[in-house]
């Protein structure tokens, strides 16, 4: 690719700045969340997270450099690769706490479902770009995309990873609505879905049914997720206005919170930094989402509009569901909070998404 | 293209606008929720967090009870009082431990060791430091509880094997869950301190017996005392198991075996129900639950007579003369002999260049099949075996289920071994020799069986040729007393052998016990019509003429003694097998033990029948 001065002139510094800010807050908070945990192996978790961020920034740079039209052309192969990786998880996956989500690649492990989200956004953007909402009939309008969605969702549910499956479905629905869809088709889709539910329910094993019921109503499991919710609420609530201060959160320092450096990382933050801190973080996240939508509004091509909208919706749903779960307005579901939760794959995929946003917002002026 | 399509552009902008509003509203909802939690209820949550007021208390599920076939309790639970320390609530850990060790007369080091074990735990998690407190100790702890915050007494159901060693191999025992077991069971709610069935029924029916633990979210005050229960999850007790075992017959069997080494199994030949199973030496399952001391474990493992092995299914022995039943049936079915065929026995049989001895050195004279079985004439069966060849004997063995596991339990059951030409070629890499057929025909040489397989054989003779799967569980009952599942007799197969052959064998087996020269006369019971077969399994080949000098043979070189029988002959109610390791001749000790058990067991079974 030959270098173009305009790439620097029109570079989206604002988005990069907000991203770095959130990542920094994330690292500081992971330091606190894992402060009391004795790690058996050498490298502390917060340092690992810094490494992931550096890898992620490199990935971000890559996805910024590549012309997005090239990305559009490679949407299908990308998707196939992502699905293949997901299939590989079934036999070769590393099992952690009863679910297989990771592929062990030498030193580090990769979570294919994280990259699948991005691949899915690509393929759907490309598809919708071809068939707009109102023109094609029911089959092309939503049946084909529905089939595109079904395979990864089933694979992710097999792991089992309810959280990621939910996010994938929500991204899909957001893009579908954004593309435009007839009311009639929405009705058809919901009725098919509702008709399929009993059948799906019937296929489940008892413990899986119990999991889903608990997911809807945590009170059924007062020792598991019901307890997690209450501890998370105590952590957040006790932060009050100013918070207890860095490394002073009693709930988190005494290991009362489950998954406190991954799923419940926001509770640790809100306990130590209070309403003020939580407000700032929530506001930064909102800025990222709105900025993404702004880039979508200004795109000059449909494909870019779909792509940026898809990525913005992915950010939005992850943030909303994770924080919503921590504050107890959404059932407990394992979804990482982008750049705040510890995790290699989720950090890299988030930064990849940011890279694509910057890519499109910068290149808008080139054509 | 959006840009060149006015209508679409409008639509598109509308949808984007809607998305922006949607996102802002969602974030406002989150912020208002944060406001609600942190500003409006901040005080409440702060006080709850100050001493981590909300804890989880486990409510353990009582494990299912194990009954005998008549609903008499064999295994139940008793409440055990365990002392725990919650580091979070303790007012000075050092001081508390010192006080406790003074009060309870326990070395402080013991407590410290327990605390060290669970160092990585969160500080609010109770750590068990002493189990099974007696009432005096419980009283001491309770009276001092106020001065020693952070100590609690937890009540946990523990397993109680009422009759100790009785049927221990069948019932099994519990032990601490191992690392590898835990790995595969985390998702089903096991944790590090749990006990799990390790052997026998306790192991095979673990998921049935276990139930699921409950628990409660409890709010505690600053010193860890319960203020109120917020939410509770009732435990589900485990399901109960009714064995096929009859307690009184089991007691009889254990008593008859007493301190000998070997096994006794009693079965109902009409159903395959195991009525009693004893293996000796045995162990006391009560030793395992509290955590067996290494000294006791060492004693069990190093004992040369292997108390932990269930000899009924894990012991493999040459069947000796009991195997002649198979040789006889094979001979009749393959028409190499008729019941009238006569062979002459003069105490040995010449084959090749050496004589093969009969146990009766004087010889039996002219013998037909009936007499050959009654007096257990080896020479007769050498010749039947020679006419049959080893592979035909093997075929009839497998018809009766020898050489195959019965899958009575998931514990390591042995298969036994039925030799064939092919087997020898494949495993020993040498061709079969005809002389080996001779020893096979009288149940010596390569043949190996488990006592349970021999019981199956004798049962199928008793019931006229049906092979039942041996069963030890009769039904599973809910904690409320309903039957959840019942196990009915399972016919593995109908053995295709002429009724006439079976009847001939039955008559001969009756003769073994009831005729003048029968080898099993010690099992004779007036009016009970016992039919059986003795057997002697060689451990080492003894030089000629040593027989009378038995007392000079070291114990571990003496032969194993078998006796397999059923009674009454015509409408059998029970089948029994007795195996005594190094018990000498089958006709002596083993037949006598079997006779004693049959006498008592028939009385019990007849009483049951008349009470209906």
PDB file of C-alpha atoms in Angstrom, chain B residues 42-228:
ATOM      1  CA  UNK B  42     -25.327   3.464  49.311  1.00  0.00           C
ATOM      2  CA  UNK B  43     -25.554   3.489  53.100  1.00  0.00           C
ATOM      3  CA  UNK B  44     -27.360   0.172  53.280  1.00  0.00           C
ATOM      4  CA  UNK B  45     -24.917  -1.544  50.976  1.00  0.00           C
ATOM      5  CA  UNK B  46     -21.963   0.000  52.743  1.00  0.00           C
ATOM      6  CA  UNK B  47     -22.993  -1.564  56.024  1.00  0.00           C
ATOM      7  CA  UNK B  48     -23.648  -4.872  54.319  1.00  0.00           C
ATOM      8  CA  UNK B  49     -20.195  -4.798  52.811  1.00  0.00           C
ATOM      9  CA  UNK B  50     -18.440  -3.752  55.998  1.00  0.00           C
ATOM     10  CA  UNK B  51     -18.329  -7.218  57.462  1.00  0.00           C
ATOM     11  CA  UNK B  52     -19.368  -9.056  54.357  1.00  0.00           C
ATOM     12  CA  UNK B  53     -22.685  -9.600  55.968  1.00  0.00           C
ATOM     13  CA  UNK B  54     -24.101 -11.944  53.411  1.00  0.00           C
ATOM     14  CA  UNK B  55     -22.691 -15.415  53.469  1.00  0.00           C
ATOM     15  CA  UNK B  56     -23.549 -18.750  52.062  1.00  0.00           C
ATOM     16  CA  UNK B  57     -24.230 -21.603  54.398  1.00  0.00           C
ATOM     17  CA  UNK B  58     -24.236 -25.060  52.907  1.00  0.00           C
ATOM     18  CA  UNK B  59     -27.065 -27.377  53.856  1.00  0.00           C
ATOM     19  CA  UNK B  60     -25.840 -30.850  53.041  1.00  0.00           C
ATOM     20  CA  UNK B  61     -28.240 -33.386  51.553  1.00  0.00           C
ATOM     21  CA  UNK B  62     -28.674 -36.618  53.469  1.00  0.00           C
ATOM     22  CA  UNK B  63     -27.435 -39.533  51.385  1.00  0.00           C
ATOM     23  CA  UNK B  64     -29.878 -42.266  50.405  1.00  0.00           C
ATOM     24  CA  UNK B  65     -30.387 -45.113  52.831  1.00  0.00           C
ATOM     25  CA  UNK B  66     -29.476 -48.674  51.883  1.00  0.00           C
ATOM     26  CA  UNK B  67     -31.962 -51.374  52.905  1.00  0.00           C
ATOM     27  CA  UNK B  68     -32.004 -55.139  52.550  1.00  0.00           C
ATOM     28  CA  UNK B  69     -34.712 -56.786  50.435  1.00  0.00           C
ATOM     29  CA  UNK B  70     -37.173 -56.655  53.307  1.00  0.00           C
ATOM     30  CA  UNK B  71     -36.557 -52.996  54.082  1.00  0.00           C
ATOM     31  CA  UNK B  72     -34.250 -53.465  57.038  1.00  0.00           C
ATOM     32  CA  UNK B  73     -31.713 -50.661  57.289  1.00  0.00           C
ATOM     33  CA  UNK B  74     -28.121 -51.619  56.493  1.00  0.00           C
ATOM     34  CA  UNK B  75     -26.604 -48.172  55.983  1.00  0.00           C
ATOM     35  CA  UNK B  76     -27.906 -44.844  57.266  1.00  0.00           C
ATOM     36  CA  UNK B  77     -26.681 -41.397  58.208  1.00  0.00           C
ATOM     37  CA  UNK B  78     -25.997 -39.883  61.591  1.00  0.00           C
ATOM     38  CA  UNK B  79     -25.444 -36.205  62.375  1.00  0.00           C
ATOM     39  CA  UNK B  80     -21.828 -35.390  62.920  1.00  0.00           C
ATOM     40  CA  UNK B  81     -20.852 -32.162  64.677  1.00  0.00           C
ATOM     41  CA  UNK B  82     -17.885 -30.474  63.069  1.00  0.00           C
ATOM     42  CA  UNK B  83     -16.002 -27.498  64.383  1.00  0.00           C
ATOM     43  CA  UNK B  84     -15.148 -24.760  61.875  1.00  0.00           C
ATOM     44  CA  UNK B  85     -13.269 -21.498  62.037  1.00  0.00           C
ATOM     45  CA  UNK B  86     -14.150 -18.489  59.894  1.00  0.00           C
ATOM     46  CA  UNK B  87     -10.924 -16.444  59.736  1.00  0.00           C
ATOM     47  CA  UNK B  88     -12.825 -13.303  58.721  1.00  0.00           C
ATOM     48  CA  UNK B  89     -14.840 -13.195  61.966  1.00  0.00           C
ATOM     49  CA  UNK B  90     -12.134 -14.322  64.321  1.00  0.00           C
ATOM     50  CA  UNK B  91     -10.899 -11.921  66.953  1.00  0.00           C
ATOM     51  CA  UNK B  92      -7.211 -12.800  66.789  1.00  0.00           C
ATOM     52  CA  UNK B  93      -6.548 -16.142  65.144  1.00  0.00           C
ATOM     53  CA  UNK B  94      -3.618 -17.076  67.408  1.00  0.00           C
ATOM     54  CA  UNK B  95      -5.611 -16.414  70.568  1.00  0.00           C
ATOM     55  CA  UNK B  96      -8.642 -18.311  69.299  1.00  0.00           C
ATOM     56  CA  UNK B  97      -6.628 -21.371  68.427  1.00  0.00           C
ATOM     57  CA  UNK B  98      -4.900 -21.331  71.784  1.00  0.00           C
ATOM     58  CA  UNK B  99      -8.188 -21.058  73.647  1.00  0.00           C
ATOM     59  CA  UNK B 100      -9.761 -23.812  71.576  1.00  0.00           C
ATOM     60  CA  UNK B 101      -6.890 -26.229  72.043  1.00  0.00           C
ATOM     61  CA  UNK B 102      -7.067 -25.600  75.781  1.00  0.00           C
ATOM     62  CA  UNK B 103     -10.821 -26.140  75.903  1.00  0.00           C
ATOM     63  CA  UNK B 104     -10.888 -29.270  73.777  1.00  0.00           C
ATOM     64  CA  UNK B 105      -7.583 -30.768  74.768  1.00  0.00           C
ATOM     65  CA  UNK B 106      -6.336 -30.828  71.205  1.00  0.00           C
ATOM     66  CA  UNK B 107      -2.845 -29.849  70.106  1.00  0.00           C
ATOM     67  CA  UNK B 108      -2.844 -26.377  68.555  1.00  0.00           C
ATOM     68  CA  UNK B 109      -0.622 -27.696  65.754  1.00  0.00           C
ATOM     69  CA  UNK B 110      -3.487 -29.823  64.478  1.00  0.00           C
ATOM     70  CA  UNK B 111      -5.693 -26.762  64.063  1.00  0.00           C
ATOM     71  CA  UNK B 112      -2.886 -24.815  62.453  1.00  0.00           C
ATOM     72  CA  UNK B 113      -2.249 -27.604  59.977  1.00  0.00           C
ATOM     73  CA  UNK B 114      -5.910 -27.585  58.921  1.00  0.00           C
ATOM     74  CA  UNK B 115      -5.815 -23.810  58.472  1.00  0.00           C
ATOM     75  CA  UNK B 116      -2.660 -24.065  56.415  1.00  0.00           C
ATOM     76  CA  UNK B 117      -4.284 -26.586  54.099  1.00  0.00           C
ATOM     77  CA  UNK B 118      -6.909 -24.060  53.046  1.00  0.00           C
ATOM     78  CA  UNK B 119      -4.779 -20.971  52.897  1.00  0.00           C
ATOM     79  CA  UNK B 120      -5.901 -19.877  49.448  1.00  0.00           C
ATOM     80  CA  UNK B 121      -9.568 -19.759  50.469  1.00  0.00           C
ATOM     81  CA  UNK B 122     -11.455 -16.501  50.866  1.00  0.00           C
ATOM     82  CA  UNK B 123     -11.358 -15.518  54.560  1.00  0.00           C
ATOM     83  CA  UNK B 124     -15.130 -15.805  55.045  1.00  0.00           C
ATOM     84  CA  UNK B 125     -15.155 -19.476  54.088  1.00  0.00           C
ATOM     85  CA  UNK B 126     -15.467 -21.751  57.118  1.00  0.00           C
ATOM     86  CA  UNK B 127     -12.524 -24.105  57.565  1.00  0.00           C
ATOM     87  CA  UNK B 128     -13.188 -27.443  59.248  1.00  0.00           C
ATOM     88  CA  UNK B 129     -10.645 -27.976  61.980  1.00  0.00           C
ATOM     89  CA  UNK B 130     -12.161 -30.921  63.846  1.00  0.00           C
ATOM     90  CA  UNK B 131     -14.837 -33.391  62.888  1.00  0.00           C
ATOM     91  CA  UNK B 132     -17.070 -35.669  64.933  1.00  0.00           C
ATOM     92  CA  UNK B 133     -17.198 -33.725  68.180  1.00  0.00           C
ATOM     93  CA  UNK B 134     -18.895 -35.593  70.977  1.00  0.00           C
ATOM     94  CA  UNK B 135     -21.682 -34.036  73.022  1.00  0.00           C
ATOM     95  CA  UNK B 136     -19.343 -32.874  75.737  1.00  0.00           C
ATOM     96  CA  UNK B 137     -17.151 -31.055  73.223  1.00  0.00           C
ATOM     97  CA  UNK B 138     -20.166 -29.529  71.490  1.00  0.00           C
ATOM     98  CA  UNK B 139     -21.367 -28.212  74.836  1.00  0.00           C
ATOM     99  CA  UNK B 140     -17.955 -26.706  75.598  1.00  0.00           C
ATOM    100  CA  UNK B 141     -17.792 -24.937  72.256  1.00  0.00           C
ATOM    101  CA  UNK B 142     -21.366 -23.646  72.508  1.00  0.00           C
ATOM    102  CA  UNK B 143     -20.851 -22.167  75.979  1.00  0.00           C
ATOM    103  CA  UNK B 144     -17.696 -20.359  74.911  1.00  0.00           C
ATOM    104  CA  UNK B 145     -19.026 -19.192  71.564  1.00  0.00           C
ATOM    105  CA  UNK B 146     -19.666 -15.630  72.696  1.00  0.00           C
ATOM    106  CA  UNK B 147     -16.081 -15.044  73.807  1.00  0.00           C
ATOM    107  CA  UNK B 148     -14.722 -16.684  70.677  1.00  0.00           C
ATOM    108  CA  UNK B 149     -16.292 -15.082  67.633  1.00  0.00           C
ATOM    109  CA  UNK B 150     -15.682 -16.826  64.329  1.00  0.00           C
ATOM    110  CA  UNK B 151     -16.062 -20.422  65.478  1.00  0.00           C
ATOM    111  CA  UNK B 152     -19.119 -22.407  64.529  1.00  0.00           C
ATOM    112  CA  UNK B 153     -20.449 -25.904  64.855  1.00  0.00           C
ATOM    113  CA  UNK B 154     -21.699 -27.313  61.580  1.00  0.00           C
ATOM    114  CA  UNK B 155     -23.930 -30.350  61.490  1.00  0.00           C
ATOM    115  CA  UNK B 156     -23.188 -32.681  58.655  1.00  0.00           C
ATOM    116  CA  UNK B 157     -24.743 -36.069  57.948  1.00  0.00           C
ATOM    117  CA  UNK B 158     -22.158 -38.842  57.984  1.00  0.00           C
ATOM    118  CA  UNK B 159     -22.448 -42.403  56.818  1.00  0.00           C
ATOM    119  CA  UNK B 160     -23.098 -45.168  59.318  1.00  0.00           C
ATOM    120  CA  UNK B 161     -22.676 -48.813  58.348  1.00  0.00           C
ATOM    121  CA  UNK B 162     -24.820 -50.376  61.037  1.00  0.00           C
ATOM    122  CA  UNK B 163     -23.425 -53.892  60.786  1.00  0.00           C
ATOM    123  CA  UNK B 164     -19.806 -52.862  60.228  1.00  0.00           C
ATOM    124  CA  UNK B 165     -18.077 -55.526  58.167  1.00  0.00           C
ATOM    125  CA  UNK B 166     -21.312 -57.187  57.052  1.00  0.00           C
ATOM    126  CA  UNK B 167     -21.545 -57.328  53.243  1.00  0.00           C
ATOM    127  CA  UNK B 168     -18.819 -54.692  53.097  1.00  0.00           C
ATOM    128  CA  UNK B 169     -17.678 -55.755  49.623  1.00  0.00           C
ATOM    129  CA  UNK B 170     -21.180 -55.403  48.285  1.00  0.00           C
ATOM    130  CA  UNK B 171     -22.054 -52.124  49.964  1.00  0.00           C
ATOM    131  CA  UNK B 172     -18.625 -50.564  49.611  1.00  0.00           C
ATOM    132  CA  UNK B 173     -17.441 -47.415  51.325  1.00  0.00           C
ATOM    133  CA  UNK B 174     -17.091 -43.655  50.965  1.00  0.00           C
ATOM    134  CA  UNK B 175     -13.956 -41.621  50.887  1.00  0.00           C
ATOM    135  CA  UNK B 176     -12.673 -38.143  50.139  1.00  0.00           C
ATOM    136  CA  UNK B 177     -13.062 -37.207  46.506  1.00  0.00           C
ATOM    137  CA  UNK B 178      -9.820 -37.487  44.568  1.00  0.00           C
ATOM    138  CA  UNK B 179      -8.325 -34.805  42.320  1.00  0.00           C
ATOM    139  CA  UNK B 180      -9.181 -36.682  39.151  1.00  0.00           C
ATOM    140  CA  UNK B 181     -12.741 -37.449  40.245  1.00  0.00           C
ATOM    141  CA  UNK B 182     -13.253 -33.819  41.145  1.00  0.00           C
ATOM    142  CA  UNK B 183     -12.101 -32.620  37.732  1.00  0.00           C
ATOM    143  CA  UNK B 184     -14.876 -34.424  35.940  1.00  0.00           C
ATOM    144  CA  UNK B 185     -17.526 -33.621  38.515  1.00  0.00           C
ATOM    145  CA  UNK B 186     -17.192 -29.926  39.272  1.00  0.00           C
ATOM    146  CA  UNK B 187     -20.155 -29.156  37.084  1.00  0.00           C
ATOM    147  CA  UNK B 188     -22.359 -31.547  39.026  1.00  0.00           C
ATOM    148  CA  UNK B 189     -21.712 -29.687  42.239  1.00  0.00           C
ATOM    149  CA  UNK B 190     -18.911 -31.598  43.913  1.00  0.00           C
ATOM    150  CA  UNK B 191     -16.246 -29.736  45.801  1.00  0.00           C
ATOM    151  CA  UNK B 192     -12.952 -30.517  47.442  1.00  0.00           C
ATOM    152  CA  UNK B 193     -14.218 -31.557  50.845  1.00  0.00           C
ATOM    153  CA  UNK B 194     -16.943 -33.866  49.571  1.00  0.00           C
ATOM    154  CA  UNK B 195     -17.098 -37.561  50.188  1.00  0.00           C
ATOM    155  CA  UNK B 196     -17.890 -39.816  47.298  1.00  0.00           C
ATOM    156  CA  UNK B 197     -18.711 -43.515  46.952  1.00  0.00           C
ATOM    157  CA  UNK B 198     -15.456 -45.315  46.263  1.00  0.00           C
ATOM    158  CA  UNK B 199     -16.447 -48.941  46.081  1.00  0.00           C
ATOM    159  CA  UNK B 200     -19.406 -51.288  45.753  1.00  0.00           C
ATOM    160  CA  UNK B 201     -22.960 -49.956  45.731  1.00  0.00           C
ATOM    161  CA  UNK B 202     -21.794 -46.654  47.202  1.00  0.00           C
ATOM    162  CA  UNK B 203     -19.689 -46.181  44.083  1.00  0.00           C
ATOM    163  CA  UNK B 204     -21.910 -47.721  41.412  1.00  0.00           C
ATOM    164  CA  UNK B 205     -25.022 -45.866  42.562  1.00  0.00           C
ATOM    165  CA  UNK B 206     -23.325 -42.621  43.578  1.00  0.00           C
ATOM    166  CA  UNK B 207     -25.582 -40.398  41.427  1.00  0.00           C
ATOM    167  CA  UNK B 208     -28.696 -42.103  42.828  1.00  0.00           C
ATOM    168  CA  UNK B 209     -27.654 -41.989  46.472  1.00  0.00           C
ATOM    169  CA  UNK B 210     -26.142 -38.555  46.526  1.00  0.00           C
ATOM    170  CA  UNK B 211     -29.043 -36.134  46.241  1.00  0.00           C
ATOM    171  CA  UNK B 212     -28.121 -32.493  45.919  1.00  0.00           C
ATOM    172  CA  UNK B 213     -26.946 -30.078  48.550  1.00  0.00           C
ATOM    173  CA  UNK B 214     -28.960 -27.051  49.448  1.00  0.00           C
ATOM    174  CA  UNK B 215     -27.816 -23.874  51.063  1.00  0.00           C
ATOM    175  CA  UNK B 216     -28.894 -20.498  52.296  1.00  0.00           C
ATOM    176  CA  UNK B 217     -27.870 -16.901  51.941  1.00  0.00           C
ATOM    177  CA  UNK B 218     -27.574 -15.741  55.498  1.00  0.00           C
ATOM    178  CA  UNK B 219     -27.064 -12.262  56.829  1.00  0.00           C
ATOM    179  CA  UNK B 220     -24.659 -12.244  59.754  1.00  0.00           C
ATOM    180  CA  UNK B 221     -23.711  -9.585  62.280  1.00  0.00           C
ATOM    181  CA  UNK B 222     -20.240  -8.209  62.931  1.00  0.00           C
ATOM    182  CA  UNK B 223     -19.129 -11.293  64.881  1.00  0.00           C
ATOM    183  CA  UNK B 224     -20.547 -13.759  62.399  1.00  0.00           C
ATOM    184  CA  UNK B 225     -23.797 -14.644  64.158  1.00  0.00           C
ATOM    185  CA  UNK B 226     -26.833 -15.354  62.043  1.00  0.00           C
ATOM    186  CA  UNK B 227     -29.246 -12.425  61.855  1.00  0.00           C
ATOM    187  CA  UNK B 228     -31.674 -13.739  59.262  1.00  0.00           C
TER     188      UNK B 228
END
